[in-house]
GROMACS .gro file of C-alpha atoms in nm:
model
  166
    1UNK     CA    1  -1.687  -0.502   0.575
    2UNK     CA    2  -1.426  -0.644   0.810
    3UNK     CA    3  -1.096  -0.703   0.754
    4UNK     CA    4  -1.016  -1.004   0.574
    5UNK     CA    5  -0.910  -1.373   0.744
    6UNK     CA    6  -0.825  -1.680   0.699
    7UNK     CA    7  -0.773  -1.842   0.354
    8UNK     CA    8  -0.882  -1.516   0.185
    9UNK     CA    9  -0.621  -1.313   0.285
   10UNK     CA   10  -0.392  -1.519   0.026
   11UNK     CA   11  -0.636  -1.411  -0.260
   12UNK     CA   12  -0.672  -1.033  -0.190
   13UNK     CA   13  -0.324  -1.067  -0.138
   14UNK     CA   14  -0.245  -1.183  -0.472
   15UNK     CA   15  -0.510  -1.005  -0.658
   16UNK     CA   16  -0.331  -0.704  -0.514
   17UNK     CA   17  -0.005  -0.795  -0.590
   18UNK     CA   18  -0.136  -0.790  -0.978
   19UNK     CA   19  -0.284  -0.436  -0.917
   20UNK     CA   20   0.045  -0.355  -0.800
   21UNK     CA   21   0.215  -0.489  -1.138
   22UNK     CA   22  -0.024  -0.349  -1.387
   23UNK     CA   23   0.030  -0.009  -1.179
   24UNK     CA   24   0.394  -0.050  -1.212
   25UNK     CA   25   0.387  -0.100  -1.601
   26UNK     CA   26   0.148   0.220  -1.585
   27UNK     CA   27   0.434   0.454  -1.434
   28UNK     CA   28   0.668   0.285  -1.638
   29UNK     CA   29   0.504   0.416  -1.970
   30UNK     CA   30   0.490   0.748  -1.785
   31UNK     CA   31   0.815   0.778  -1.662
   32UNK     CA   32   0.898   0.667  -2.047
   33UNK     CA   33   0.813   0.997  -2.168
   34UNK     CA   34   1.067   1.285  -2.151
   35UNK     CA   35   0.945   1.494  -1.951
   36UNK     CA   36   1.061   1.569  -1.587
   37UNK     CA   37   0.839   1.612  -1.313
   38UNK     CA   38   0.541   1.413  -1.499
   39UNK     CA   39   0.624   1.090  -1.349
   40UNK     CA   40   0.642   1.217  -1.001
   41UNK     CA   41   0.308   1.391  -1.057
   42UNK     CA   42   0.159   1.068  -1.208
   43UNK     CA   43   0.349   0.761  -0.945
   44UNK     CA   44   0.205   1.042  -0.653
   45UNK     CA   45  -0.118   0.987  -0.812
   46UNK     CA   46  -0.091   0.665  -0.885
   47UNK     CA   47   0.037   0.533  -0.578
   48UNK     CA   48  -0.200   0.716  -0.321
   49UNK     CA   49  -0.520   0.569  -0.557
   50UNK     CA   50  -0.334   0.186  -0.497
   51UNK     CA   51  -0.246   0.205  -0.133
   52UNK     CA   52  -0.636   0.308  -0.072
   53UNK     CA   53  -0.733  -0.002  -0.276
   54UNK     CA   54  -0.563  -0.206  -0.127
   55UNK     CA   55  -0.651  -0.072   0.228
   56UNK     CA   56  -1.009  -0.120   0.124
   57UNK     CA   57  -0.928  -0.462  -0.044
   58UNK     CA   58  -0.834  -0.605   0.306
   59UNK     CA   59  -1.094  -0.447   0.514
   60UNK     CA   60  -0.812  -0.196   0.650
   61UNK     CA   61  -0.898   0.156   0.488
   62UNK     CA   62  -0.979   0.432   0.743
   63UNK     CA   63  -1.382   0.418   0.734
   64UNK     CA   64  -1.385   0.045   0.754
   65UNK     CA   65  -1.153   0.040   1.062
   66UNK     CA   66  -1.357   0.337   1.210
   67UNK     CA   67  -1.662   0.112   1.197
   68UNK     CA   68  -1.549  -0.215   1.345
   69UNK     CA   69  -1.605  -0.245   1.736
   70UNK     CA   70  -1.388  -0.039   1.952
   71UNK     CA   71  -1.173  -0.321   2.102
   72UNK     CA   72  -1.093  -0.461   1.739
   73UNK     CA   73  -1.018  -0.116   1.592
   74UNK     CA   74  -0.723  -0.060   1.826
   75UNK     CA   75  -0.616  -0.427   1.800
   76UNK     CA   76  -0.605  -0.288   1.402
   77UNK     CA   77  -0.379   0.032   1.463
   78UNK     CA   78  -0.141  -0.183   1.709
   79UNK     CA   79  -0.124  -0.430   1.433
   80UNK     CA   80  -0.047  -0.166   1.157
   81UNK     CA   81   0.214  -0.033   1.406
   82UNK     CA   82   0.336  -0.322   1.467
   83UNK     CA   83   0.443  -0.410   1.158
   84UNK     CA   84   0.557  -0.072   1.041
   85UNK     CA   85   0.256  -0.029   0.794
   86UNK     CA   86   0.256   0.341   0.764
   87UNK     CA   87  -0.032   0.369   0.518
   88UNK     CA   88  -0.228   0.107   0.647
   89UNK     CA   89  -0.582   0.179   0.806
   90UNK     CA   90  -0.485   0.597   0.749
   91UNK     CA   91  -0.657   0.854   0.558
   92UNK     CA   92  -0.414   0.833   0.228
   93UNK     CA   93  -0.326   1.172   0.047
   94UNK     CA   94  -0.079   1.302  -0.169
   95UNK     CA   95   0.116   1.458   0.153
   96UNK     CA   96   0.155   1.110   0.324
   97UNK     CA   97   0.245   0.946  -0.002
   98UNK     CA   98   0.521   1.215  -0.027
   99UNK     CA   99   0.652   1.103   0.250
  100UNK     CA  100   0.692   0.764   0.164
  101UNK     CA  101   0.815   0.856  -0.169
  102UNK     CA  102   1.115   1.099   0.037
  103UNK     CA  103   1.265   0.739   0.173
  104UNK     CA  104   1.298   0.638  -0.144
  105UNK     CA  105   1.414   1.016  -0.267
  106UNK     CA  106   1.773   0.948  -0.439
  107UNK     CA  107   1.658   0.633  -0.652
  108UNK     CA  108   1.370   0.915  -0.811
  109UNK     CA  109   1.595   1.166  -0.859
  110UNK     CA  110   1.837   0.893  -1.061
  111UNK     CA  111   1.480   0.831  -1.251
  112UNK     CA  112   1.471   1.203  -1.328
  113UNK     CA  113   1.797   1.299  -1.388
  114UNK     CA  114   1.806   0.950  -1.636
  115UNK     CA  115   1.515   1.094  -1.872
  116UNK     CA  116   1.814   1.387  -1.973
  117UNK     CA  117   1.981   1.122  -2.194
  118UNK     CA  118   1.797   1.049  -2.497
  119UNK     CA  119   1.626   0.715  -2.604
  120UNK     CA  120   1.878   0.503  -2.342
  121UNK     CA  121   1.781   0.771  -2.040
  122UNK     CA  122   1.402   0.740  -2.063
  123UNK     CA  123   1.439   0.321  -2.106
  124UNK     CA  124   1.658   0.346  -1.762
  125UNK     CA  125   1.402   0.610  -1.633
  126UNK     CA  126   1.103   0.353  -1.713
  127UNK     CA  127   1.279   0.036  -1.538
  128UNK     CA  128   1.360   0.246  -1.234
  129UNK     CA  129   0.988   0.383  -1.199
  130UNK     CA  130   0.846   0.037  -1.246
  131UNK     CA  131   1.121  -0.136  -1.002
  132UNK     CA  132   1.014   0.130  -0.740
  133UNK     CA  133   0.666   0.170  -0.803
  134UNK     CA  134   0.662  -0.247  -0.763
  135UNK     CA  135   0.856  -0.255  -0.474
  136UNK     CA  136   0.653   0.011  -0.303
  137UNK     CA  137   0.328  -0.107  -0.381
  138UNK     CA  138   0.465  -0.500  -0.260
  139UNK     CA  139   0.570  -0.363   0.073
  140UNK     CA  140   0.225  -0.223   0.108
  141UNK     CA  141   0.044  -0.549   0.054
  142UNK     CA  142   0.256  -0.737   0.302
  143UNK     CA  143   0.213  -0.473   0.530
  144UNK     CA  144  -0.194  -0.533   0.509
  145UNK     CA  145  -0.152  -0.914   0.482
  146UNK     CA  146   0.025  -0.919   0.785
  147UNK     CA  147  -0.192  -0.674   0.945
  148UNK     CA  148  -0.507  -0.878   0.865
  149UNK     CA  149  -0.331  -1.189   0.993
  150UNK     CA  150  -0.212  -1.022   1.313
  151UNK     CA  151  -0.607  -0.871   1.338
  152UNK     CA  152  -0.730  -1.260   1.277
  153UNK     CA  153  -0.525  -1.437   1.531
  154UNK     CA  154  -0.547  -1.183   1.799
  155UNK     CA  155  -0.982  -1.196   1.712
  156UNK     CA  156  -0.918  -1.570   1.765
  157UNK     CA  157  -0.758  -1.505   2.110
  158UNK     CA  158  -1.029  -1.285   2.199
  159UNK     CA  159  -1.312  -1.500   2.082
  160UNK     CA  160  -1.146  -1.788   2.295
  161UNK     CA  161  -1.138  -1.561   2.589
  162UNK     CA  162  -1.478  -1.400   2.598
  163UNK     CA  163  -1.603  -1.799   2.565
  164UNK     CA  164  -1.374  -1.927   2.821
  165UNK     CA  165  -1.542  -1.982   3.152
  166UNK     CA  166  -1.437  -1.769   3.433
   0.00000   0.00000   0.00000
């Protein structure tokens, strides 16, 4: 499969965007319960299973980059580069996602340290998870839309050039 272009990368965009929601709500309910450490287990988890559906949801994961021609497959890491898409067209695991997650380290140590307080804690500890695990997971789908539209427009160029006569 190649990356996605033209009018569909609206769709996959938006039918990722929902993933991304009903992933939020998921670590929301998790970060709900009271006890630390689960919800950074679980949004690691989570997360690292999202970012490689989405990858593969745009034609960007790892293998499917690996198998498009040469020329394209660089134009597809410059574009990723480009536009600062760390996890896009990569091999995800847990260590990458950690990485991602340490950016974002003081807001999930405020979700932690809010599960301490009772009832009012873990309802402060769910609307941080989901507000981060959202915004996360929404940076991520730009990042591929504008990495397929970068890879479609510069495949445009290309196509024009090989047919232009020399």
């Amino acid at each position: 499969m190649e990356p996605v272009s033209g009018a569909e990368i609206e769709l996959v965009r938006e039918r990722c965007r929902e993933m991304v929601r009903t992933r939020a709500l998921m670590a929301a309910g998790v970060a709900a319960v009271p006890l630390p450490g689960l919800d950074v287990l679980s949004d690691l988890t989570t997360f690292t299973v999202l970012v490689e559906e989405v990858n593969k949801e745009f034609g960007l994961s790892q293998e499917q980059i690996e198998r498009l021609h040469p020329r394209l497959r660089i134009l597809a890491y410059q574009a990723a580069a480009s536009v600062g898409g760390m996890l896009v067209g990569k091999l995800v695991t847990r260590k990458l996602v950690l990485l991602v997650f340490r950016r974002v380290g003081i807001r999930i140590a405020a979700k932690t340290v809010a599960k301490l307080v009772p009832i009012a804690g873990q309802v402060a500890s769910a609307a941080i998870g989901f507000a981060l695990f959202r915004k996360m997971g929404d940076q991520h789908v730009e990042a591929c839309a504008k990495v397929a539209r970068e890879l479609a427009s510069l495949r445009a160029i290309d196509a024009g050039t090989e047919a232009a006569p020399a």
